[in-house]
Backbone as JSON, one array per atom type, in Angstrom:
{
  "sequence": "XXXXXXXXXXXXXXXXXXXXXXXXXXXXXXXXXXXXXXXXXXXXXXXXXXXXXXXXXXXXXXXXXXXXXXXXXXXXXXXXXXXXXXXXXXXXXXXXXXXXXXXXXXXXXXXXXXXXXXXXXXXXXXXXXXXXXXXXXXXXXXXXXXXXXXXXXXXXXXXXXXXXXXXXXXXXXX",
  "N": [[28.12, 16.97, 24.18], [29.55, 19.59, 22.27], [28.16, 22.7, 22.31], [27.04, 24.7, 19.51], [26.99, 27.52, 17.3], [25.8, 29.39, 14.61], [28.45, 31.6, 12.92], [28.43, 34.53, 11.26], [29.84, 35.91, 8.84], [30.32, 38.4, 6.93], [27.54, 38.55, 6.19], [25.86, 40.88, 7.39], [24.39, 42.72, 5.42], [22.9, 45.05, 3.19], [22.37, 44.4, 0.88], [22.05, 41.33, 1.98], [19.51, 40.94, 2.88], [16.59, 39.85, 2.33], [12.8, 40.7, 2.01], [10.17, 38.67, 3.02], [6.51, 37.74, 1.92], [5.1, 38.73, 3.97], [6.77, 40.81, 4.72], [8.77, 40.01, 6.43], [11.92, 39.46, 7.37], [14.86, 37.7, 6.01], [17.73, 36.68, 6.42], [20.11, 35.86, 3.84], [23.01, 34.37, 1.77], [25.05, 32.57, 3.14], [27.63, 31.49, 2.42], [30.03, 32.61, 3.27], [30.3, 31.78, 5.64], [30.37, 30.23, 9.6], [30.43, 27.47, 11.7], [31.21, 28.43, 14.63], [32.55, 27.4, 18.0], [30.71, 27.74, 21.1], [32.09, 28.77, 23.41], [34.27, 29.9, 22.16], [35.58, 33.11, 21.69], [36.24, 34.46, 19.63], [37.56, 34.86, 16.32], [40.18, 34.3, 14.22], [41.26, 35.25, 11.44], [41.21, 35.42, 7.92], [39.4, 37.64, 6.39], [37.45, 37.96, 4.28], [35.24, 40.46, 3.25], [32.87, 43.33, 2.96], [33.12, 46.77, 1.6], [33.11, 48.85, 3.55], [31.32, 48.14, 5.55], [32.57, 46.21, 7.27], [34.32, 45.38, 10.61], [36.04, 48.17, 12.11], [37.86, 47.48, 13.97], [38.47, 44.78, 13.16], [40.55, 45.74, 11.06], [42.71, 46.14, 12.78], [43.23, 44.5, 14.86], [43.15, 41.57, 12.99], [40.64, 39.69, 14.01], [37.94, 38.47, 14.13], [35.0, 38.94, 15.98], [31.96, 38.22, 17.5], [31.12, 41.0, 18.07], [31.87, 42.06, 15.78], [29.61, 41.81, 14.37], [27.94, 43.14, 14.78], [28.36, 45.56, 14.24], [28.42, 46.03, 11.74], [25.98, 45.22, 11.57], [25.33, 48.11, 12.32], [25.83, 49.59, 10.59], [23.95, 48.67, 8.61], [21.42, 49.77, 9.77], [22.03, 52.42, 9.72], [22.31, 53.0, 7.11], [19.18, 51.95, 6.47], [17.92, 54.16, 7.72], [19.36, 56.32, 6.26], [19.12, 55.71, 3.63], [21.2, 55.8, 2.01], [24.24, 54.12, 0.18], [26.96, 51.92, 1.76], [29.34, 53.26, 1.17], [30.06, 56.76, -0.06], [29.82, 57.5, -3.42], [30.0, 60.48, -3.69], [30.23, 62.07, -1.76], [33.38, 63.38, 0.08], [36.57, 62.44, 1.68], [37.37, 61.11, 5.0], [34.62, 61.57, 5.06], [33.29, 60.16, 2.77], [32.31, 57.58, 3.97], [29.84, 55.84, 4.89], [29.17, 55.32, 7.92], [31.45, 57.0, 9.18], [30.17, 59.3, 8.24], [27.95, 59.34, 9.47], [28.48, 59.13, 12.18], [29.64, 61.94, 12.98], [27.52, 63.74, 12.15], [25.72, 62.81, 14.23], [27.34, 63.57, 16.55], [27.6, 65.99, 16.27], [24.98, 67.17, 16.42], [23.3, 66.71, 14.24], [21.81, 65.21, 13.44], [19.29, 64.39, 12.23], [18.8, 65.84, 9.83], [20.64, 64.21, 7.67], [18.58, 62.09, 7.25], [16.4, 60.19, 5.04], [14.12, 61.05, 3.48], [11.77, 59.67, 2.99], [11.75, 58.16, 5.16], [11.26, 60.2, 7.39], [8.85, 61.03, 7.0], [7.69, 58.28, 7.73], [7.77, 57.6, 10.49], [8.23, 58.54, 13.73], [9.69, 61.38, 15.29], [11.16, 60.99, 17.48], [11.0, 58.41, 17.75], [12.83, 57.87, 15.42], [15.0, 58.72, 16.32], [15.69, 57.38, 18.37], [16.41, 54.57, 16.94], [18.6, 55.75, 15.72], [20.32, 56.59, 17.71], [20.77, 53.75, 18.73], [21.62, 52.8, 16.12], [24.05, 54.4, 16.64], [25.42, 53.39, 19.06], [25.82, 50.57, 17.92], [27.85, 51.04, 16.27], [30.11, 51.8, 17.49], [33.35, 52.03, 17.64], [34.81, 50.91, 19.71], [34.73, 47.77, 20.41], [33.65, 46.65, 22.47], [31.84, 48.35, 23.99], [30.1, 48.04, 22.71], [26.55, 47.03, 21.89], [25.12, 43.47, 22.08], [23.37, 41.55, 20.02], [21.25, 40.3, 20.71], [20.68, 42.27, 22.57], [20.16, 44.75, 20.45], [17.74, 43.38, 18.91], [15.82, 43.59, 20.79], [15.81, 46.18, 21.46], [15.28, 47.33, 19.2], [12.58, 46.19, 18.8], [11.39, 47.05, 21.14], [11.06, 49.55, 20.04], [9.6, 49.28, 17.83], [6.71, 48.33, 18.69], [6.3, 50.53, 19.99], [5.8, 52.25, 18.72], [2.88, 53.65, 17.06], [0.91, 53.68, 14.09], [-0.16, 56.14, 12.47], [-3.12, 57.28, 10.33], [-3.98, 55.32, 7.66], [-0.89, 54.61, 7.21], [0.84, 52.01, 7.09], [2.3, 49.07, 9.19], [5.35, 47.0, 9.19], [6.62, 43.48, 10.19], [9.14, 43.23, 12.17]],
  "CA": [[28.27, 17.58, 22.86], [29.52, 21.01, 22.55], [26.64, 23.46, 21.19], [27.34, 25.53, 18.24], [26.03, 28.62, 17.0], [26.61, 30.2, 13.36], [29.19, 32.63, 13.44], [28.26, 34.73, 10.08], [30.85, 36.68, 8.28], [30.31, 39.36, 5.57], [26.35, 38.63, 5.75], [25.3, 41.46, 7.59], [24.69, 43.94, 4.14], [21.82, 45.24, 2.75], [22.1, 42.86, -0.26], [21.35, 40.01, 2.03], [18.42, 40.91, 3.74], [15.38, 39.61, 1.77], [11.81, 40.05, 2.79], [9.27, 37.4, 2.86], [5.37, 38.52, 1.57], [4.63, 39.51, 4.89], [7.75, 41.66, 5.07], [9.32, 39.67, 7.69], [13.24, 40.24, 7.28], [15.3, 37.02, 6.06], [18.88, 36.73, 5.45], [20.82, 34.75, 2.95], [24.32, 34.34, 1.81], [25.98, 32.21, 4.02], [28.47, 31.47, 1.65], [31.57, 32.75, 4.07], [29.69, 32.19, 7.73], [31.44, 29.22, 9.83], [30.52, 27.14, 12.95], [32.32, 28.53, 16.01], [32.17, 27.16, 19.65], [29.95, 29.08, 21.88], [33.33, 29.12, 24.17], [35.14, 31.03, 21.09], [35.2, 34.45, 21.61], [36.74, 35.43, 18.65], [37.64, 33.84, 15.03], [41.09, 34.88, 14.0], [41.26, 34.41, 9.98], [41.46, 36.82, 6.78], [37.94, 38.09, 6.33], [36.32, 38.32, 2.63], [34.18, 41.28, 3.75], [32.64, 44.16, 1.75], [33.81, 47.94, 2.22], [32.19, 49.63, 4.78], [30.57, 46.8, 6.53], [33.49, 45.9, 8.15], [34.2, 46.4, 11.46], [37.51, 48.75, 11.92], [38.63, 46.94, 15.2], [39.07, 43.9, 12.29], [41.77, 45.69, 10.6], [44.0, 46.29, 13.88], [43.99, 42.8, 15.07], [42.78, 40.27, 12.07], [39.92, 38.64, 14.85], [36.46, 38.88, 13.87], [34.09, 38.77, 16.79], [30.54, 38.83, 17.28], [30.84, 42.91, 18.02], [31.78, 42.67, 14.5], [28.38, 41.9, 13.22], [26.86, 44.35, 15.55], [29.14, 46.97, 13.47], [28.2, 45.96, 10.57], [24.43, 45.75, 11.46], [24.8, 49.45, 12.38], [25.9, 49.98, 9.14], [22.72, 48.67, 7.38], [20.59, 50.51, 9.79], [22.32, 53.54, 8.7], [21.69, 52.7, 5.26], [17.8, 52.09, 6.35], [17.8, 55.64, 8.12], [19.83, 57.74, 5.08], [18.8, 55.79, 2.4], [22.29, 55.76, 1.81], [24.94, 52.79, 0.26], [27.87, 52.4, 2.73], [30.28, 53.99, 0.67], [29.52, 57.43, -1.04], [31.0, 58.42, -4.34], [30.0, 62.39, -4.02], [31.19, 62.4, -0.64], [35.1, 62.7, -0.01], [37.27, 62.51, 3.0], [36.43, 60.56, 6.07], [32.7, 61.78, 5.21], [32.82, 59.04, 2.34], [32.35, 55.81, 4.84], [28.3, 56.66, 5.43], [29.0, 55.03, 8.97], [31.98, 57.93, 9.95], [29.15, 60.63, 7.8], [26.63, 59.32, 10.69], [28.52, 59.58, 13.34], [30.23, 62.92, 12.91], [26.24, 64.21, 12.18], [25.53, 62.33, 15.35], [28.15, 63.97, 17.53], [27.06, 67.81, 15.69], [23.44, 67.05, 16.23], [22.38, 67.36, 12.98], [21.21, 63.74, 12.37], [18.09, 64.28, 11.18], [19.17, 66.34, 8.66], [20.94, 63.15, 6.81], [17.38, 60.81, 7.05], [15.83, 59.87, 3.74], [12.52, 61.97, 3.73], [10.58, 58.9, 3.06], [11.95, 57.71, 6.85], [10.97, 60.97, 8.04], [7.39, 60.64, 7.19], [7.04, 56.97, 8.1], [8.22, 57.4, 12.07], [7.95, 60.34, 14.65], [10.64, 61.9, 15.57], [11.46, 60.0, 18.76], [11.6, 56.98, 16.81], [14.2, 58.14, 14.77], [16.15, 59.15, 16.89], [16.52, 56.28, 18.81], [17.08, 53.94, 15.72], [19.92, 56.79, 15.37], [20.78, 56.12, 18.94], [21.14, 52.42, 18.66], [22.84, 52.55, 15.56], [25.33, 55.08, 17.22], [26.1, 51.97, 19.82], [26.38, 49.63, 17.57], [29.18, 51.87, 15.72], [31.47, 52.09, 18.67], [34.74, 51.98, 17.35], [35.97, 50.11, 20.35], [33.69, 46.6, 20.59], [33.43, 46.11, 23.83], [31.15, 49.12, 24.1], [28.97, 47.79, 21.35], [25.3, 45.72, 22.51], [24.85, 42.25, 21.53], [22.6, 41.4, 19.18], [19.84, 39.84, 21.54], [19.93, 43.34, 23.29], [19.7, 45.47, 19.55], [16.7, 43.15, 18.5], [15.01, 43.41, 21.97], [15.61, 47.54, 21.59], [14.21, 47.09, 18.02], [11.03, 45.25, 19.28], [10.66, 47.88, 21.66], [10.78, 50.69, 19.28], [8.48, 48.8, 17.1], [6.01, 47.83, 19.58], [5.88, 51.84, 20.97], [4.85, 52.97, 16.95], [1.59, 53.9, 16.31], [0.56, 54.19, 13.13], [-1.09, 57.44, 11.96], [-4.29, 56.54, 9.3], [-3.1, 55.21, 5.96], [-0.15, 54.0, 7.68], [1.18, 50.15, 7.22], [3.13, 48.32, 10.2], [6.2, 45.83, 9.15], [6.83, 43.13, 11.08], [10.73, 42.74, 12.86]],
  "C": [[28.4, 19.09, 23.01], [28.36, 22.16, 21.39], [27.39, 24.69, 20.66], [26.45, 26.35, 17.9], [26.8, 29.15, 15.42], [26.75, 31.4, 13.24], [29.3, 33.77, 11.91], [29.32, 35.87, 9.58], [30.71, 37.33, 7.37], [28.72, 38.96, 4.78], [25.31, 39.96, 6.08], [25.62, 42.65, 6.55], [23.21, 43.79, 3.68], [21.08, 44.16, 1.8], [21.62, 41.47, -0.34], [20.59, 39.68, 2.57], [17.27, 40.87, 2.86], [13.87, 39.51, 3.01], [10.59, 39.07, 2.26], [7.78, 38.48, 2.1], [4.68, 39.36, 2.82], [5.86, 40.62, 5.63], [8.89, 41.1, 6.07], [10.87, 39.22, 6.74], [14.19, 38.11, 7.32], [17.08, 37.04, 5.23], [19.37, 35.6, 4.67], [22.09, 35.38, 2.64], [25.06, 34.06, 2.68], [27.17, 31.37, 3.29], [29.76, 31.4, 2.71], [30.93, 32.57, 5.72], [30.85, 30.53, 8.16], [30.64, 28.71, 11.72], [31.52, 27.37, 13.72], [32.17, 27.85, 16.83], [31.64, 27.96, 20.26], [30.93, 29.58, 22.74], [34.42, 30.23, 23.51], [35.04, 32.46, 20.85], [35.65, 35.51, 20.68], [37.05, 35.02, 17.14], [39.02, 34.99, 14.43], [41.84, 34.4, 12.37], [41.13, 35.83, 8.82], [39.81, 36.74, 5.76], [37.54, 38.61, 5.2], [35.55, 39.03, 2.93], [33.79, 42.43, 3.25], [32.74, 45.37, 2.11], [32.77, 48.45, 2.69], [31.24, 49.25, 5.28], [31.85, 46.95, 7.75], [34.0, 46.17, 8.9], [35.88, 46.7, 11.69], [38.11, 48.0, 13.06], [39.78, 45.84, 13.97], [40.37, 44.6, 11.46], [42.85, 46.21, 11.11], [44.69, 44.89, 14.35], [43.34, 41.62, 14.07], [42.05, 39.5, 13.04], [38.9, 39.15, 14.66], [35.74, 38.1, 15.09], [32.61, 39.33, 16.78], [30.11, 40.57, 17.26], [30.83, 43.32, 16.57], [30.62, 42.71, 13.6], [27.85, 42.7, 13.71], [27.28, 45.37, 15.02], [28.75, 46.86, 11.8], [26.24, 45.83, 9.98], [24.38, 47.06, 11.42], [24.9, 49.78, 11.12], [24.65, 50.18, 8.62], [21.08, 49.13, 8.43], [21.17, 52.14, 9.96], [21.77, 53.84, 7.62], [20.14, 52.78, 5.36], [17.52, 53.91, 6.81], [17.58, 56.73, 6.58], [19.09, 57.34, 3.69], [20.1, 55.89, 1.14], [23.24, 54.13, 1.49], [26.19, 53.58, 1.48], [29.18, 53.33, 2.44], [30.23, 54.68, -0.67], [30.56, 57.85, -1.65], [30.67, 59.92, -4.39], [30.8, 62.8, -2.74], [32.78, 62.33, -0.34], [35.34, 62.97, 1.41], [36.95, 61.19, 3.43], [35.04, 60.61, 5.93], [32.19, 60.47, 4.22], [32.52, 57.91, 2.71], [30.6, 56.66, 5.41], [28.91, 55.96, 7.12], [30.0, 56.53, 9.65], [31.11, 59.64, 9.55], [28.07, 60.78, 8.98], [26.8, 59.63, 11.62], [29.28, 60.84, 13.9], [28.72, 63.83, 12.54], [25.72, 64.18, 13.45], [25.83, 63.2, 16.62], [27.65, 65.7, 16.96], [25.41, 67.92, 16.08], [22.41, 67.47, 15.56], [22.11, 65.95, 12.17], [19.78, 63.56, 11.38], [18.33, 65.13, 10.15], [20.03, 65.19, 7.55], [19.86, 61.93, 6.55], [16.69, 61.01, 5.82], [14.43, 60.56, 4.12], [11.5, 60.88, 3.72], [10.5, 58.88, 4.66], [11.31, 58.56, 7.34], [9.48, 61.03, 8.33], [7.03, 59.34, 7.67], [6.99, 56.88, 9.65], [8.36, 58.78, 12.26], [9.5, 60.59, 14.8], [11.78, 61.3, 16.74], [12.07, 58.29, 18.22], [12.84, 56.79, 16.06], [15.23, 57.81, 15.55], [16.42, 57.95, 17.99], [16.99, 55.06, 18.78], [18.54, 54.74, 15.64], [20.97, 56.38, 16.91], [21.52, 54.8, 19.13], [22.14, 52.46, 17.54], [24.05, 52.92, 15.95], [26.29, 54.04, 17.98], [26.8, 51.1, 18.89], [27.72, 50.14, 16.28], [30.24, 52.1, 16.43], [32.67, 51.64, 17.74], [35.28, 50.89, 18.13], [34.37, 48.73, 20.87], [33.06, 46.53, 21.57], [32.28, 47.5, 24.33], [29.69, 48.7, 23.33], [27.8, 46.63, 22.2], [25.62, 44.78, 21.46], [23.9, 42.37, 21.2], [21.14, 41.43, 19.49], [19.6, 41.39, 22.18], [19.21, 44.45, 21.83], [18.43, 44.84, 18.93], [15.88, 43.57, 19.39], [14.92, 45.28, 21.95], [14.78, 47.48, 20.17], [12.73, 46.58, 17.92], [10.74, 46.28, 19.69], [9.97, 49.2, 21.11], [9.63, 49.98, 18.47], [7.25, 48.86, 17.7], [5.11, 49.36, 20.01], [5.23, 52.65, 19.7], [3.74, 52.68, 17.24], [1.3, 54.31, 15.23], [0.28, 54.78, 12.81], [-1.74, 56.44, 10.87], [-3.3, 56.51, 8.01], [-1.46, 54.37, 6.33], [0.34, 52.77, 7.73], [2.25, 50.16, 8.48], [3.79, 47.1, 9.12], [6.7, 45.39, 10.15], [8.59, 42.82, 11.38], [10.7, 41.68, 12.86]]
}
């Protein structure tokens, strides 16, 4: 029997990340997702997907691959960082796509200057920045640069794991 994995399409968005009472992080809307083959390294089909999720490789060659959810996770830890939706109406240019606002901050090294002040108080500085780091990866432009998933949870654990709380402080669990 060939083993299957679900290949999710236009779920990774803020909108569909619900948390449980103990905070723990569940998605929904699988509405457009699709059994692939684990052999399938790519899904070549016209992608219902929501603006500025989507990863730009997808609108050179019409093939959505797993890099694409890893581009579209960075997105929504962008969005957790800035505090930001993915696409700002005050902003114009290129700066309106919060993912090309992040990484043009990124590359100037003036990222912490775009973090939501709550963020700033909740995590050190270090922390940030290498939530900012990871997201940067998983923004690559060109996929094949981009970590897999199992490695961005397993860097997410670690960052979690290395927090210490200051007093008054709550921990959510990944």
């Amino acid at each position: 029997m060939q083993h299957l994995f679900l290949y999710t399409i236009e779920t990774s968005k803020t909108t569909n990340i619900l948390l449980d009472d103990k905070y723990r992080a569940k998605i929904s809307d699988f509405g457009t997702s699709r059994f692939v083959a684990m052999d399938q390294t790519h899904l070549a089909t016209l992608v219902k997907g929501t603006f500025g999720y989507l990863d730009p490789e997808y609108f050179q060659s019409s093939q959505f691959t797993e890099k694409s959810n890893v581009y579209s996770f960075g997105v929504v830890l962008v969005e957790l960082l800035t505090g930001e939706r993915p696409i700002s109406l005050t902003r114009f240019g290129e700066n309106r796509s919060l993912a090309t606002h992040f990484m043009l901050a990124m590359e100037k090294g003036r990222v912490m200057s775009i973090f939501d002040s709550t963020v700033i108080k909740e995590a050190t500085r270090n922390e940030l920045l290498e939530v900012a780091n990871l997201a940067e990866r998983c923004l690559n432009l060109n996929g094949k640069y981009r970590p897999i998933m199992k490695d961005v949870a397993a860097k997410l654990e670690t960052i979690q794991t290395s927090h210490i709380p200051s007093v008054g402080q709550t921990t959510i669990d990944l």
